[in-house]
Short mmCIF file of C-alpha atoms in Angstrom, two decimals:
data_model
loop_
_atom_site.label_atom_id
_atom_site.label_comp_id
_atom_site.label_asym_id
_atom_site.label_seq_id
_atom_site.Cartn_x
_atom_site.Cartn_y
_atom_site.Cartn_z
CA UNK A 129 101.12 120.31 133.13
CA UNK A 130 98.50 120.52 130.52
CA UNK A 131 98.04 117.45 127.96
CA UNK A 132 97.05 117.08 124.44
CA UNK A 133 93.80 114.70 124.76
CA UNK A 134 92.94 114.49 121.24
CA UNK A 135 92.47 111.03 119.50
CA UNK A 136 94.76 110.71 116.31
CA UNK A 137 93.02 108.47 113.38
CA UNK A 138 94.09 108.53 109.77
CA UNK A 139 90.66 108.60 107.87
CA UNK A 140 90.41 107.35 104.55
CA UNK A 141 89.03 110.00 102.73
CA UNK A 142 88.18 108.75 99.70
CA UNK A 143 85.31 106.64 101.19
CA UNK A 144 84.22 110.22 102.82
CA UNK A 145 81.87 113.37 101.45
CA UNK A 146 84.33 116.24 102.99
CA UNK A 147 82.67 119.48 102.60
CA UNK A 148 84.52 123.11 102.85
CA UNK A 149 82.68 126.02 103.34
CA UNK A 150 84.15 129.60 101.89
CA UNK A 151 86.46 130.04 98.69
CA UNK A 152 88.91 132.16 100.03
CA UNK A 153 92.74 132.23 100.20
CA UNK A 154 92.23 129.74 104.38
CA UNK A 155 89.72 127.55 101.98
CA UNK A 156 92.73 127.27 99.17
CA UNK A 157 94.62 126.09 102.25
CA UNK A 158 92.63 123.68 103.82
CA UNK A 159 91.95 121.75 100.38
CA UNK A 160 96.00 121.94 99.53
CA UNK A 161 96.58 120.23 102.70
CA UNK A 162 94.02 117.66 101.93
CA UNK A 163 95.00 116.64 98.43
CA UNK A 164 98.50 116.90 99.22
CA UNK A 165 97.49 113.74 102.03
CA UNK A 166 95.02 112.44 100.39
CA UNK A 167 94.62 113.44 96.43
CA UNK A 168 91.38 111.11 96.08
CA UNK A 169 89.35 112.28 98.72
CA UNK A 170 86.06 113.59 97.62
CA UNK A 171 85.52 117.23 98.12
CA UNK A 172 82.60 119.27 97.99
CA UNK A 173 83.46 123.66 98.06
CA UNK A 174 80.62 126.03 98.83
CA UNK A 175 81.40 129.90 98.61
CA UNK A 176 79.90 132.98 96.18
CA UNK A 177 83.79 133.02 95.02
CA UNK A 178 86.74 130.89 94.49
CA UNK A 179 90.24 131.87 94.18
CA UNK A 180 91.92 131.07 91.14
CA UNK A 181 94.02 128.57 92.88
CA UNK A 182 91.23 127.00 93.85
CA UNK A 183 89.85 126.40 90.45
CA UNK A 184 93.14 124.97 89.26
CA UNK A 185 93.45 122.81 92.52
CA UNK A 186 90.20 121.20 91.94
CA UNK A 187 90.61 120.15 88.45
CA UNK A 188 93.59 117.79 90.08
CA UNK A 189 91.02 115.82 92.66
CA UNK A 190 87.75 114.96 92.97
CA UNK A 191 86.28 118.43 93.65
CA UNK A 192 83.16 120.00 93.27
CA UNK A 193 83.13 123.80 92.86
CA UNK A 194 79.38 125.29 93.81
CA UNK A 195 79.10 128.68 93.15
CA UNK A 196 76.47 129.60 95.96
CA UNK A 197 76.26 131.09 99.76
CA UNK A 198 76.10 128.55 102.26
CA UNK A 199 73.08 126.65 103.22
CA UNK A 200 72.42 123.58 105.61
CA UNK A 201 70.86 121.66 102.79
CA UNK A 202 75.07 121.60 101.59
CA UNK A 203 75.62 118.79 104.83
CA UNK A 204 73.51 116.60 103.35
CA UNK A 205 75.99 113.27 103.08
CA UNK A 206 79.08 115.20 104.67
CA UNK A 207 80.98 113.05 107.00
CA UNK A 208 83.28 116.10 107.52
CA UNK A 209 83.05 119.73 107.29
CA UNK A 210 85.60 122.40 107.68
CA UNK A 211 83.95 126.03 107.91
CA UNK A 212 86.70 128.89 106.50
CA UNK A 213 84.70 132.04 105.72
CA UNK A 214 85.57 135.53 107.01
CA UNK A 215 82.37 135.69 108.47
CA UNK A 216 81.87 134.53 112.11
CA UNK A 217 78.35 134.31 112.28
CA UNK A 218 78.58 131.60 108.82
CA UNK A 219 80.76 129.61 110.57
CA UNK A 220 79.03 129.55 114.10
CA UNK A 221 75.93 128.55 111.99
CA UNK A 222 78.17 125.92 110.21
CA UNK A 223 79.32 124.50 113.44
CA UNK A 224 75.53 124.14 115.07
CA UNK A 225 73.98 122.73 111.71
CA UNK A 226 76.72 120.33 112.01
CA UNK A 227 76.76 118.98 115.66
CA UNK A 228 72.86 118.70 115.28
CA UNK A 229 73.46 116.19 112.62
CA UNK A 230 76.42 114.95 114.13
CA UNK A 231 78.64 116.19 111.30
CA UNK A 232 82.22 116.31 112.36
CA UNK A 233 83.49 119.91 112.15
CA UNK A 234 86.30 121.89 112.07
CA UNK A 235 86.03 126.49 111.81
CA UNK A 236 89.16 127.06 110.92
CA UNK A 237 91.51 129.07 113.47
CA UNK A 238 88.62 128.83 116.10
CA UNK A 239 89.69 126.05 118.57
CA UNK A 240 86.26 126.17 120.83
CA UNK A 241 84.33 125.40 117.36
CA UNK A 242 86.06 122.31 116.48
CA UNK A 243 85.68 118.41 116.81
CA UNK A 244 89.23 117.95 115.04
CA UNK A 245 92.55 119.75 113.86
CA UNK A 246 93.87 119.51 110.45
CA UNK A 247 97.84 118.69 111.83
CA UNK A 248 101.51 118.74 110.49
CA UNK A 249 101.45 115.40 107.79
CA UNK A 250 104.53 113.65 107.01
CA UNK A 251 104.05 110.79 104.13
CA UNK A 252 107.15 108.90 103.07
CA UNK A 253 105.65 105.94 100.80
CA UNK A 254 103.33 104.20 103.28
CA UNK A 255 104.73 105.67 106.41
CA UNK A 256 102.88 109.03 107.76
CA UNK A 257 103.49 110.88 110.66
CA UNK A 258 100.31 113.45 112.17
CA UNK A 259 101.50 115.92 114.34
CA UNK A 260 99.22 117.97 116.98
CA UNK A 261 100.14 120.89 119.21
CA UNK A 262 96.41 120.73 120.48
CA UNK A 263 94.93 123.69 118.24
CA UNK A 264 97.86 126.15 120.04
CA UNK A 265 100.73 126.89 117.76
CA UNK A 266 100.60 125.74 113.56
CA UNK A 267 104.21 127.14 113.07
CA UNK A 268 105.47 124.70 115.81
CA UNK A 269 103.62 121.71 114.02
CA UNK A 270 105.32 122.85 110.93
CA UNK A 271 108.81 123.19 112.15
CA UNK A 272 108.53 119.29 113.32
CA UNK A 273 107.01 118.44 110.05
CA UNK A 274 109.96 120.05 108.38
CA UNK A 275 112.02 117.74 111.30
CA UNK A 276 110.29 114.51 110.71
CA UNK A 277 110.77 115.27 106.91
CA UNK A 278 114.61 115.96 107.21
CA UNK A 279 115.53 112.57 109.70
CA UNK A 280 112.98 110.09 108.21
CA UNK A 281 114.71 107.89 105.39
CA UNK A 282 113.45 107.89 101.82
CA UNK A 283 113.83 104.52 101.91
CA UNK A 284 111.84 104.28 105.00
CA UNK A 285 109.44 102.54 102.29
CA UNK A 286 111.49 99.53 101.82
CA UNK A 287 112.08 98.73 105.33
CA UNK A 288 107.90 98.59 105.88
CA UNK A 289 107.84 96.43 102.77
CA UNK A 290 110.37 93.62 103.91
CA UNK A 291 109.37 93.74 107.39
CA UNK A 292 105.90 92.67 106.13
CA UNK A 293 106.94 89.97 104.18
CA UNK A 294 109.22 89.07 107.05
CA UNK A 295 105.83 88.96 109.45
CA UNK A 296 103.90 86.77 107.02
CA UNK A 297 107.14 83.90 107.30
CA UNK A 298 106.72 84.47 111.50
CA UNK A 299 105.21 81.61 113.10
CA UNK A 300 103.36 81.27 116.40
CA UNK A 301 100.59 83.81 118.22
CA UNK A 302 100.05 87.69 117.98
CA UNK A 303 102.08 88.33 120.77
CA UNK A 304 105.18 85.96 119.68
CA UNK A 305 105.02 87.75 116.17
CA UNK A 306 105.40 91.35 118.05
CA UNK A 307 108.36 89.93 120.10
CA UNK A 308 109.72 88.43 117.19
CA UNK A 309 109.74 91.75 114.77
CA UNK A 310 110.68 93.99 118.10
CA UNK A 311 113.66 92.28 118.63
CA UNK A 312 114.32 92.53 114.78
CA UNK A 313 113.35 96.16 114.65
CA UNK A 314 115.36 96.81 117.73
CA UNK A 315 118.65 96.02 115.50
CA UNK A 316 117.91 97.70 113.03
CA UNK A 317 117.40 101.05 114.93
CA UNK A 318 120.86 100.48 116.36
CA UNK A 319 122.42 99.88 113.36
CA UNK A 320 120.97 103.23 112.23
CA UNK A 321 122.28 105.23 115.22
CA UNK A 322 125.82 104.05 114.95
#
């Protein structure tokens, strides 16, 4: 049976120079998904044009609109990059600039020309849930973000807040702590199911 082998972090991106190549309606997209996660992550836009979306999107975050075609001297500082123009040669050109500076890239809908996946993001307060399919199938992340959405509490929020405060009164090692708040935890989850 085949695996998903990707790594799942949760970068903050507003200590990171994210940079999206291409204005159009996949770039829109791309930067929705990102300020909807993460509205103060710093955002850099190349393309000739930007959707009007676009322009109203960036005036919300930290985004630069440059009106221009792209050009490698546009990585400079980039931590990430995610390449969305309708042109496969600017992306494939994207993608090599990029892994010769060790640039993390993503061309969006082209799996072999990526070093990450933008996934299905649940956020409930501090709580987020990523979800993968492994680059295969977007519409399946999205029906278990709608899932995760629909069973995780609102006041999920709460519970992380008193069960850190209830940590900090724990005493004894790491590993007597985890025991400790799994055998709390472990009640409340039962309460929950019945």
């Amino acid at each position: 049976m085949e695996r998903n082998n990707l790594y799942p972090i949760f970068l903050k991106a507003k200590s990171l120079n994210v940079l999206i190549v291409g204005g159009g309606y996949v770039a829109e997209e791309k930067l929705t998904f990102l300020l909807k996660s993460s509205p103060d992550a710093h955002v850099t836009m190349v393309s000739p044009m930007f959707r009007e979306g676009t322009v109203d999107l960036a005036k919300k975050g930290c985004v630069t609109l440059v009106k221009d075609v792209y050009r490698k001297r546009y990585l400079k500082g980039k931590h990430m990059v995610v390449a969305t123009t309708d042109i496969p040669e600017v992306n494939v050109k994207v993608h090599g600039h990029c892994r010769k500076r060790s640039i993390l890239v993503n061309v969006a809908d082209n799996p072999p020309y990526c070093d990450f996946y933008m996934g299905g993001i649940v956020t409930k307060g501090n709580v987020k849930v990523a979800i993968s399919t492994n680059g295969k199938s977007p519409t399946t992340a999205k029906r278990l973000r709608q899932f995760f959405e629909d069973v995780i509490p609102e006041n999920v929020d709460d519970l992380v807040k008193n069960l850190n405060e209830y940590r900090k009164t724990i005493k004894g090692d790491f590993e007597q702590k985890v025991e400790t708040l799994n055998e709390f935890t472990k009640g409340l989850i039962e309460k929950r199911e019945s």
